[in-house]
Amino acid sequence: MTKPQKQIHLAAHFPGVNNTTVWSDPKAGSHIEFSSFAHFARTAERAKFDFLFLAEGLRLREQGGKIYDLDVVGRPDTFTILAALAAVTERLGLTGTINSTFNEPYEVARQFASLDHLSGGRAAWNVVTSWDAFTGENFRRGGFLPQEERYSRAKEFLATTNELFDSWHGDEILADQASGEFLTDAKAGSFVHTGQHFDIHGQFNVPRSPQGRPVIFQAGESEEGREFAASSADAIFSRYSALEEGRAFYTDVKNRLAKYGRSHDELLILPAASFALGDTDEEAEELALEVRRQQVSGATALKHLEFVWNRDLSSYDPEGPLPDIDPDVSDDHISKGRAQVRMYRDPVAVAREWRELASANKWSIRDLVINTGNRQTFVGSPETIARTINEYVQADASDGFILVPHITPTGLDDFADKVVPLLQEQGVFRTEYEGSTLRDHLGLAHPDQTAGEQRAAS
Ligand SMILES: Cc1cc2nc3c(=O)[nH]c(=O)nc-3n(C[C@H](O)[C@H](O)[C@H](O)COP(=O)(O)O)c2cc1C
């Protein structure tokens, strides 16, 4: 018997504070005005995507003591955007990235339960811990937590919000809520939580929401991050979108599920993926290169090198050779509020390798950054892209992709019109939404289902 084809999950990442986004293109629109978010969400819903995804940065990034303004700067508040989008969409899931290091469980639980009500069961929470003390300076508690403690806080944070969501779970309370009768039961919303990070008790004041609990995403990739996802998340937002690295990551995290008594399909792996779509493969290759050149201006290339060198390189010509001085390996000081710095574990070795590459290929600084930076995940005609996405999903490199277009807000339009119909023809992507909640779209059990019901449904 042949294995049935996996159904693909697709989501739309609102482009923004990253160097994928080309804001200088005349086709690019606002990253702040609601009309951009609305267009993007409506396109994703027209294409029957599972959800829209918002990343979050809580401080303006800096480099060399100045605000880093070569990428988009600034982003309105996540809950406000998602609540507004709930009103202009009907089925699309709404995923917000919200930090567990700086927030409090009670307020975050209220916000997600409210979003789940307003949207009719479409809320999801990407639980992140954030990586830097620089961002932490914006918050009352000040200082920062070492990684281990951040994850211990994240775990307790999530467990505490679950207690709050479930505080309206008694059968009598649900019956009262469903019948709309006056609630006389003083138990509604009662909670007591005593733990290492939170010591709170009281009454949760948002009634049980349509999904019971929001869908939980996780995005960190350290050992602690992977364990957190395996124990507690419904989906992972990863950056492993290439075939082989995707398969390795997929196998790694799926293999961790059993020890938490969870099955293989209780955790979805959804990497971020960019694309260059053309009418033909050749046209797409040309477009891919053109976009890479737009993404990496001379100024961007120099700043990119500064992450590795940890030095001010503004006096260098981006069209000239790489610096022959070595990176400064003392504490990171050039760049604040970015994750990339952490990726270069041995900057001196990276610099040596890059110099060798540049000299062998006669590359300038800018050529080097263009050629070694992230290439689009999928490049080709609609047929090529549809076929490749399906191959990756069937090969267990992922369960689908969170697409990051390079143009806001129209960068998804062609994908919706040209690639999605081909995936539908192949029978691997829905032609209509079957359910109304995000849990339905993702094939995840409802927390109120009994174990027996869950087995029967699967
Ligand atoms: C693919 C990916 C996306 C992330 N997106 C965000 C984000 O939007 N906002 C944020 O504050 N942190 C984000 N993070 C950071 C994680 O929450 C985490 O703090 C960081 O990766 C450090 O944890 P780790 O060592 O487990 O990776 C992201 C991480 C990854 C890997």
Coordinates of C-alpha atoms and ligand atoms in Angstrom, one line a residue:
M1 CA 0.0 0.0 0.0
T2 CA 1.4 3.4 -0.8
K3 CA 1.7 6.0 2.0
P4 CA -1.0 8.6 1.7
Q5 CA 0.3 12.1 0.8
K6 CA 0.8 14.5 3.7
Q7 CA -1.4 17.6 3.5
I8 CA 0.7 20.8 3.4
H9 CA 0.3 23.6 5.9
L10 CA 1.0 27.1 4.6
A11 CA 1.2 30.4 6.5
A12 CA 2.1 34.0 5.7
H13 CA 4.7 35.9 7.6
F14 CA 4.1 39.6 7.5
P15 CA 7.4 40.9 6.2
G16 CA 9.1 43.4 8.4
V17 CA 12.1 44.0 10.6
N18 CA 14.5 41.7 8.7
N19 CA 16.8 42.0 5.7
T20 CA 14.6 39.8 3.6
T21 CA 12.2 42.7 3.2
V22 CA 12.9 45.1 0.3
W23 CA 11.3 48.3 1.4
S24 CA 13.1 50.5 -1.2
D25 CA 11.3 48.8 -4.2
P26 CA 8.6 51.1 -5.7
K27 CA 6.1 48.2 -5.3
A28 CA 6.6 48.2 -1.5
G29 CA 4.0 49.8 0.7
S30 CA 3.7 50.8 4.3
H31 CA 4.8 48.5 7.1
I32 CA 2.7 50.4 9.6
E33 CA -0.6 51.2 8.1
F34 CA -3.5 48.8 8.6
S35 CA -4.3 48.6 4.9
S36 CA -1.0 46.7 4.4
F37 CA -1.8 44.2 7.1
A38 CA -5.4 43.8 5.8
H39 CA -4.2 43.2 2.2
F40 CA -1.7 40.6 3.3
A41 CA -4.2 38.8 5.5
R42 CA -6.9 38.8 2.9
T43 CA -4.5 37.4 0.3
A44 CA -3.5 34.6 2.7
E45 CA -7.2 33.8 3.4
R46 CA -8.1 33.9 -0.3
A47 CA -5.3 31.3 -0.7
K48 CA -6.8 29.2 2.2
F49 CA -3.6 29.5 4.2
D50 CA -3.6 28.2 7.7
F51 CA -2.6 31.4 9.4
L52 CA -0.9 34.7 9.4
F53 CA 2.3 35.1 11.5
L54 CA 3.7 38.2 13.2
A55 CA 7.3 38.2 14.6
E56 CA 8.1 40.7 17.3
G57 CA 11.0 42.9 18.2
L58 CA 10.7 45.0 21.4
R59 CA 13.4 47.4 20.9
L60 CA 14.8 49.3 17.9
R61 CA 18.1 47.7 16.9
E62 CA 21.3 49.7 17.0
Q63 CA 24.6 49.4 15.3
G64 CA 27.7 51.5 16.0
G65 CA 25.6 53.5 18.5
K66 CA 23.0 54.5 16.0
I67 CA 19.5 53.1 15.1
Y68 CA 19.9 50.5 12.4
D69 CA 17.8 51.9 9.6
L70 CA 18.8 49.9 6.6
D71 CA 15.9 47.5 7.3
V72 CA 12.4 48.4 8.2
V73 CA 12.3 50.2 11.6
G74 CA 9.5 49.7 14.1
R75 CA 6.3 47.7 14.2
P76 CA 2.9 48.4 15.9
D77 CA 1.8 46.2 18.7
T78 CA 1.0 42.6 17.9
F79 CA -2.4 42.2 19.8
T80 CA -3.7 45.4 18.3
I81 CA -2.9 44.3 14.8
L82 CA -4.3 40.8 15.2
A83 CA -7.5 42.0 16.9
A84 CA -8.1 44.4 13.9
L85 CA -7.3 41.6 11.5
A86 CA -9.8 39.3 13.2
A87 CA -12.5 41.7 12.0
V88 CA -11.5 41.6 8.3
T89 CA -11.0 37.9 8.0
E90 CA -13.1 34.9 8.9
R91 CA -11.1 31.7 8.9
L92 CA -7.4 32.6 8.8
G93 CA -5.5 31.8 12.0
L94 CA -3.8 34.7 13.7
T95 CA -0.4 33.9 15.3
G96 CA 1.4 36.5 17.5
T97 CA 4.9 36.3 18.8
I98 CA 4.8 37.2 22.5
N99 CA 7.7 37.2 24.9
S100 CA 7.7 35.2 28.1
T101 CA 10.7 36.9 29.7
F102 CA 9.2 40.4 30.0
N103 CA 5.5 39.8 30.3
E104 CA 3.2 38.4 33.0
P105 CA 1.0 35.3 32.6
Y106 CA -2.2 36.9 33.7
E107 CA -2.2 39.7 31.1
V108 CA -0.9 37.5 28.3
A109 CA -3.6 34.9 29.0
R110 CA -6.3 37.6 29.0
Q111 CA -5.0 38.9 25.7
F112 CA -4.9 35.5 24.0
A113 CA -8.2 34.4 25.4
S114 CA -9.8 37.6 24.2
L115 CA -8.2 37.3 20.7
D116 CA -9.5 33.7 20.6
H117 CA -13.0 35.0 21.4
L118 CA -12.9 37.9 19.0
S119 CA -11.7 35.7 16.1
G120 CA -14.0 32.7 16.8
G121 CA -11.1 30.4 17.7
R122 CA -8.2 31.5 15.5
A123 CA -5.6 32.6 18.0
A124 CA -2.0 31.2 18.3
W125 CA 0.9 32.3 20.5
N126 CA 4.5 31.9 19.4
V127 CA 6.3 31.8 22.8
V128 CA 9.7 33.4 22.6
T129 CA 12.2 34.1 25.3
S130 CA 14.2 36.8 23.4
W131 CA 17.9 36.8 23.4
D132 CA 19.3 40.1 24.8
A133 CA 19.6 42.3 27.8
F134 CA 19.5 45.3 25.5
T135 CA 15.8 44.6 24.8
G136 CA 15.2 43.9 28.5
E137 CA 16.2 47.5 29.4
N138 CA 12.8 48.5 28.2
F139 CA 11.0 46.6 30.9
R140 CA 10.3 47.2 34.6
R141 CA 12.2 44.2 36.0
G142 CA 15.3 45.3 34.2
G143 CA 18.4 43.2 33.7
F144 CA 18.0 39.9 32.0
L145 CA 17.9 36.1 32.6
P146 CA 20.5 33.6 31.6
Q147 CA 19.2 31.2 28.9
E148 CA 18.5 28.3 31.3
E149 CA 16.4 30.5 33.5
R150 CA 14.6 32.1 30.5
Y151 CA 13.4 28.6 29.5
S152 CA 12.5 27.7 33.0
R153 CA 10.5 30.9 33.2
A154 CA 9.0 30.2 29.7
K155 CA 7.8 26.7 30.8
E156 CA 6.3 28.0 34.0
F157 CA 4.8 31.0 32.2
L158 CA 3.1 28.7 29.7
A159 CA 1.9 26.2 32.4
T160 CA 0.5 29.2 34.3
T161 CA -1.4 30.6 31.4
N162 CA -2.8 27.1 30.8
E163 CA -4.0 27.0 34.4
L164 CA -5.8 30.3 33.7
F165 CA -7.3 29.2 30.4
D166 CA -8.5 26.0 32.1
S167 CA -9.9 27.8 35.2
W168 CA -13.2 28.0 33.4
H169 CA -13.2 24.4 32.5
G170 CA -15.6 22.8 35.1
D171 CA -18.5 21.1 33.4
E172 CA -21.0 23.3 35.2
I173 CA -19.2 26.4 34.3
L174 CA -19.1 25.5 30.7
A175 CA -22.8 24.6 30.7
D176 CA -23.7 28.0 32.3
Q177 CA -21.5 29.8 29.8
A178 CA -23.1 28.0 26.8
S179 CA -26.6 28.7 28.0
G180 CA -25.8 32.3 28.6
E181 CA -27.3 32.0 32.0
F182 CA -26.2 34.2 34.9
L183 CA -23.1 32.6 36.5
T184 CA -23.6 31.9 40.1
D185 CA -20.7 29.6 40.6
A186 CA -18.0 31.4 42.5
K187 CA -15.5 28.9 41.3
A188 CA -15.4 30.4 37.8
G189 CA -11.9 31.5 36.9
S190 CA -10.4 30.7 40.3
F191 CA -6.7 29.9 40.3
V192 CA -3.8 29.5 42.6
H193 CA -0.3 29.2 41.2
T194 CA 2.8 28.9 43.3
G195 CA 6.1 28.4 41.6
Q196 CA 9.7 29.5 41.2
H197 CA 8.8 32.4 38.9
F198 CA 5.2 33.2 39.6
D199 CA 3.2 33.2 42.8
I200 CA -0.3 34.4 42.0
H201 CA -3.8 33.6 42.9
G202 CA -7.2 35.1 42.1
Q203 CA -9.8 34.8 39.4
F204 CA -9.3 34.8 35.7
N205 CA -12.0 37.0 34.1
V206 CA -12.1 35.8 30.5
P207 CA -14.6 33.0 30.0
R208 CA -13.4 29.8 28.2
S209 CA -12.6 30.7 24.6
P210 CA -13.6 28.7 21.4
Q211 CA -10.2 26.8 21.2
G212 CA -10.0 26.4 24.9
R213 CA -6.3 27.4 24.7
P214 CA -4.5 29.2 21.9
V215 CA -2.3 27.1 19.6
I216 CA 1.2 27.2 20.9
F217 CA 4.3 27.9 18.7
Q218 CA 7.9 27.9 19.8
A219 CA 10.9 29.3 17.9
G220 CA 14.2 28.9 19.9
E221 CA 16.6 26.2 18.7
S222 CA 19.0 25.5 21.5
E223 CA 18.7 22.2 23.4
E224 CA 16.5 23.9 26.0
G225 CA 14.4 25.4 23.2
R226 CA 13.9 22.0 21.5
E227 CA 12.9 20.3 24.7
F228 CA 10.5 23.1 25.5
A229 CA 8.9 22.6 22.1
A230 CA 8.7 18.9 22.4
S231 CA 7.1 19.0 25.8
S232 CA 4.7 21.9 25.3
A233 CA 4.3 23.3 21.8
D234 CA 1.9 22.5 19.0
A235 CA 4.2 23.8 16.3
I236 CA 7.8 25.1 15.8
F237 CA 8.7 28.1 13.7
S238 CA 12.2 27.2 12.5
R239 CA 14.8 28.5 10.1
Y240 CA 15.7 25.1 8.6
S241 CA 14.0 25.3 5.3
A242 CA 16.6 23.5 3.1
L243 CA 15.9 19.8 2.4
E244 CA 18.7 18.1 4.3
E245 CA 19.0 20.5 7.3
G246 CA 15.2 20.5 7.5
R247 CA 15.1 16.7 7.7
A248 CA 17.7 16.6 10.4
F249 CA 15.9 19.2 12.5
Y250 CA 12.5 17.5 11.9
T251 CA 13.8 14.1 12.9
D252 CA 15.6 15.6 16.0
V253 CA 12.5 17.3 17.4
K254 CA 10.0 14.7 16.5
N255 CA 12.1 12.0 18.2
R256 CA 11.9 14.0 21.4
L257 CA 8.1 13.8 21.6
A258 CA 7.8 10.2 22.9
K259 CA 9.4 10.9 26.2
Y260 CA 6.7 13.4 26.9
G261 CA 4.0 10.9 26.0
R262 CA 3.2 12.7 22.8
S263 CA 2.7 11.3 19.3
H264 CA 4.5 12.3 16.0
D265 CA 1.7 14.5 14.7
E266 CA 1.2 16.5 17.8
L267 CA 4.0 18.9 16.9
L268 CA 4.2 20.5 13.5
I269 CA 7.4 21.8 12.0
L270 CA 7.0 24.9 9.9
P271 CA 10.2 26.6 8.7
A272 CA 10.3 30.2 7.4
A273 CA 10.7 30.1 3.6
S274 CA 11.4 32.9 1.1
F275 CA 10.7 32.5 -2.6
A276 CA 11.4 34.0 -6.1
L277 CA 8.5 33.2 -8.4
G278 CA 8.8 33.8 -12.2
D279 CA 6.8 32.6 -15.2
T280 CA 9.7 30.4 -16.1
D281 CA 12.6 29.0 -14.1
E282 CA 15.1 31.2 -16.0
E283 CA 13.0 34.3 -15.2
A284 CA 12.8 33.3 -11.5
E285 CA 16.6 32.8 -11.3
E286 CA 17.1 36.4 -12.7
L287 CA 14.5 37.7 -10.3
A288 CA 16.2 35.9 -7.3
L289 CA 19.5 37.5 -8.1
E290 CA 17.9 41.0 -8.6
V291 CA 16.1 40.7 -5.2
R292 CA 19.3 39.6 -3.5
R293 CA 21.0 42.7 -4.9
Q294 CA 18.1 44.8 -3.6
Q295 CA 18.3 43.1 -0.2
V296 CA 22.1 43.7 0.1
S297 CA 23.0 47.3 -0.8
G298 CA 26.6 48.4 -0.4
A299 CA 25.7 49.9 3.0
T300 CA 23.9 46.7 4.1
A301 CA 26.9 44.6 3.1
L302 CA 29.3 46.6 5.2
K303 CA 27.0 46.4 8.2
H304 CA 26.7 42.7 7.7
L305 CA 30.5 42.4 7.8
E306 CA 30.5 44.4 11.0
F307 CA 28.5 41.7 12.8
V308 CA 31.4 39.3 12.2
W309 CA 34.3 41.8 12.6
N310 CA 32.7 43.5 15.6
R311 CA 34.4 46.7 14.3
D312 CA 33.3 49.9 12.6
L313 CA 34.0 49.2 8.9
S314 CA 32.4 52.3 7.5
S315 CA 35.6 53.5 5.9
Y316 CA 35.7 50.4 3.6
D317 CA 34.5 50.4 0.0
P318 CA 31.7 47.8 -0.3
E319 CA 32.7 47.3 -4.0
G320 CA 36.3 46.6 -2.8
P321 CA 38.2 43.8 -1.1
L322 CA 37.5 42.4 2.4
P323 CA 39.3 44.0 5.4
D324 CA 42.6 42.4 6.1
I325 CA 42.5 43.1 9.8
D326 CA 41.0 40.4 12.0
P327 CA 37.6 40.6 13.9
D328 CA 37.7 42.0 17.4
V329 CA 36.9 39.0 19.6
S330 CA 36.3 41.0 22.8
D331 CA 32.6 41.3 23.9
D332 CA 30.0 42.1 21.2
H333 CA 29.7 45.8 21.1
I334 CA 29.0 46.9 17.6
S335 CA 25.5 45.6 17.2
K336 CA 22.6 45.6 19.7
G337 CA 19.2 43.9 19.5
R338 CA 20.0 41.4 16.7
A339 CA 20.3 37.7 16.8
Q340 CA 22.8 37.3 14.0
V341 CA 25.8 38.0 16.1
R342 CA 25.4 34.8 18.0
M343 CA 25.5 32.8 14.9
Y344 CA 29.2 33.5 14.3
R345 CA 30.8 31.4 17.0
D346 CA 34.4 31.8 15.7
P347 CA 34.5 35.1 13.9
V348 CA 38.2 34.8 13.1
A349 CA 37.7 31.6 11.3
V350 CA 34.6 33.0 9.5
A351 CA 36.6 36.0 8.4
R352 CA 39.5 33.8 7.1
E353 CA 37.1 31.6 5.2
W354 CA 35.3 34.6 3.6
R355 CA 38.6 36.2 2.6
E356 CA 39.6 33.0 0.8
L357 CA 36.2 32.7 -0.9
A358 CA 36.3 36.3 -2.0
S359 CA 39.8 36.1 -3.4
A360 CA 39.1 32.8 -5.2
N361 CA 36.0 34.2 -6.9
K362 CA 37.2 37.8 -7.2
W363 CA 34.3 39.0 -5.1
S364 CA 34.0 42.4 -3.5
I365 CA 32.5 42.8 0.0
R366 CA 29.1 43.2 -1.5
D367 CA 29.4 40.2 -3.8
L368 CA 30.6 38.1 -0.9
V369 CA 27.6 39.0 1.2
I370 CA 25.2 38.5 -1.7
N371 CA 26.7 35.1 -2.5
T372 CA 27.1 33.7 1.1
G373 CA 23.9 35.1 2.5
N374 CA 20.5 33.4 2.6
R375 CA 19.4 32.5 -0.9
Q376 CA 15.6 32.2 -1.5
T377 CA 14.3 28.8 -0.4
F378 CA 12.2 28.3 -3.5
V379 CA 13.2 29.7 -6.9
G380 CA 11.3 28.9 -10.1
S381 CA 8.2 28.8 -12.1
P382 CA 4.9 28.1 -10.3
E383 CA 5.2 24.4 -11.4
T384 CA 8.8 24.1 -10.0
I385 CA 7.9 25.8 -6.7
A386 CA 4.7 23.8 -6.2
R387 CA 6.6 20.5 -7.0
T388 CA 9.5 21.4 -4.7
I389 CA 7.4 22.4 -1.7
N390 CA 5.5 19.2 -2.0
E391 CA 8.7 17.1 -2.3
Y392 CA 10.1 18.7 0.8
V393 CA 7.0 18.1 2.8
Q394 CA 6.6 14.5 1.7
A395 CA 10.3 13.9 2.5
D396 CA 9.7 15.1 6.1
A397 CA 11.8 18.2 5.8
S398 CA 8.8 20.0 7.3
D399 CA 5.0 19.9 7.6
G400 CA 4.7 23.0 5.5
F401 CA 6.1 26.5 5.4
I402 CA 5.7 30.0 6.8
L403 CA 6.3 32.1 3.7
V404 CA 8.2 35.3 4.0
P405 CA 7.7 37.4 0.8
H406 CA 10.1 40.2 0.1
I407 CA 7.5 42.8 -0.8
T408 CA 4.9 44.3 1.6
P409 CA 2.0 43.9 1.2
T410 CA 1.6 42.4 -2.3
G411 CA 4.4 39.9 -2.2
L412 CA 2.0 37.0 -1.7
D413 CA -0.4 37.8 -4.5
D414 CA 1.3 35.8 -7.3
F415 CA 1.9 32.9 -5.0
A416 CA -1.8 32.8 -4.1
D417 CA -2.8 33.0 -7.7
K418 CA -0.3 30.7 -9.4
V419 CA 1.3 28.3 -6.9
V420 CA -1.6 27.4 -4.6
P421 CA -3.9 26.1 -7.4
L422 CA -1.2 23.7 -8.5
L423 CA -0.8 22.4 -4.9
Q424 CA -4.6 22.0 -4.8
E425 CA -4.6 20.1 -8.1
Q426 CA -2.0 17.7 -6.6
G427 CA -4.4 17.1 -3.8
V428 CA -2.0 18.2 -1.1
F429 CA -3.5 21.5 -0.1
R430 CA -7.1 22.4 0.8
T431 CA -9.5 24.0 -1.7
E432 CA -11.8 25.1 1.1
Y433 CA -11.4 25.5 4.9
E434 CA -13.1 22.5 6.5
G435 CA -13.3 23.8 10.0
S436 CA -13.5 27.2 11.6
T437 CA -10.7 27.2 14.2
L438 CA -7.0 27.2 13.7
R439 CA -6.8 23.9 15.6
D440 CA -9.1 22.5 12.8
H441 CA -6.8 23.9 10.0
L442 CA -3.7 22.4 11.7
G443 CA -5.3 19.1 12.5
L444 CA -4.7 19.6 16.3
A445 CA -7.0 18.2 18.9
H446 CA -9.1 20.5 21.0
P447 CA -8.0 20.5 24.6
D448 CA -11.6 19.9 25.7
Q449 CA -11.7 16.6 23.8
T450 CA -11.3 13.5 25.9
A451 CA -8.4 11.2 25.1
G452 CA -11.0 8.7 23.6
E453 CA -12.5 11.3 21.4
Q454 CA -9.0 12.4 20.3
R455 CA -8.1 8.8 19.3
A456 CA -11.4 8.4 17.4
A457 CA -10.9 11.6 15.5
S458 CA -7.3 10.7 14.5
Ligands
LIG1 C1 13.3 31.1 13.6 C2 13.3 32.0 14.9 C3 12.5 33.1 15.0 C4 12.4 33.9 16.1 N1 11.6 34.9 16.2 C5 11.6 35.7 17.3 C6 10.8 36.9 17.3 O1 10.1 37.2 16.4 N2 10.9 37.7 18.4 C7 11.7 37.4 19.5 O2 11.8 38.1 20.5 N3 12.5 36.3 19.4 C8 12.5 35.5 18.4 N4 13.3 34.4 18.3 C9 14.2 34.2 19.5 C10 13.9 33.0 20.4 O3 12.8 33.3 21.1 C11 15.0 32.8 21.4 O4 14.9 33.8 22.3 C12 16.3 32.8 20.9 O5 16.4 32.0 19.7 C13 17.3 32.2 21.9 O6 16.9 30.9 22.3 P1 17.6 29.6 21.7 O7 19.0 29.7 22.2 O8 16.8 28.5 22.2 O9 17.5 29.7 20.2 C14 13.3 33.6 17.2 C15 14.2 32.5 17.1 C16 14.2 31.7 16.0 C17 15.1 30.5 15.9

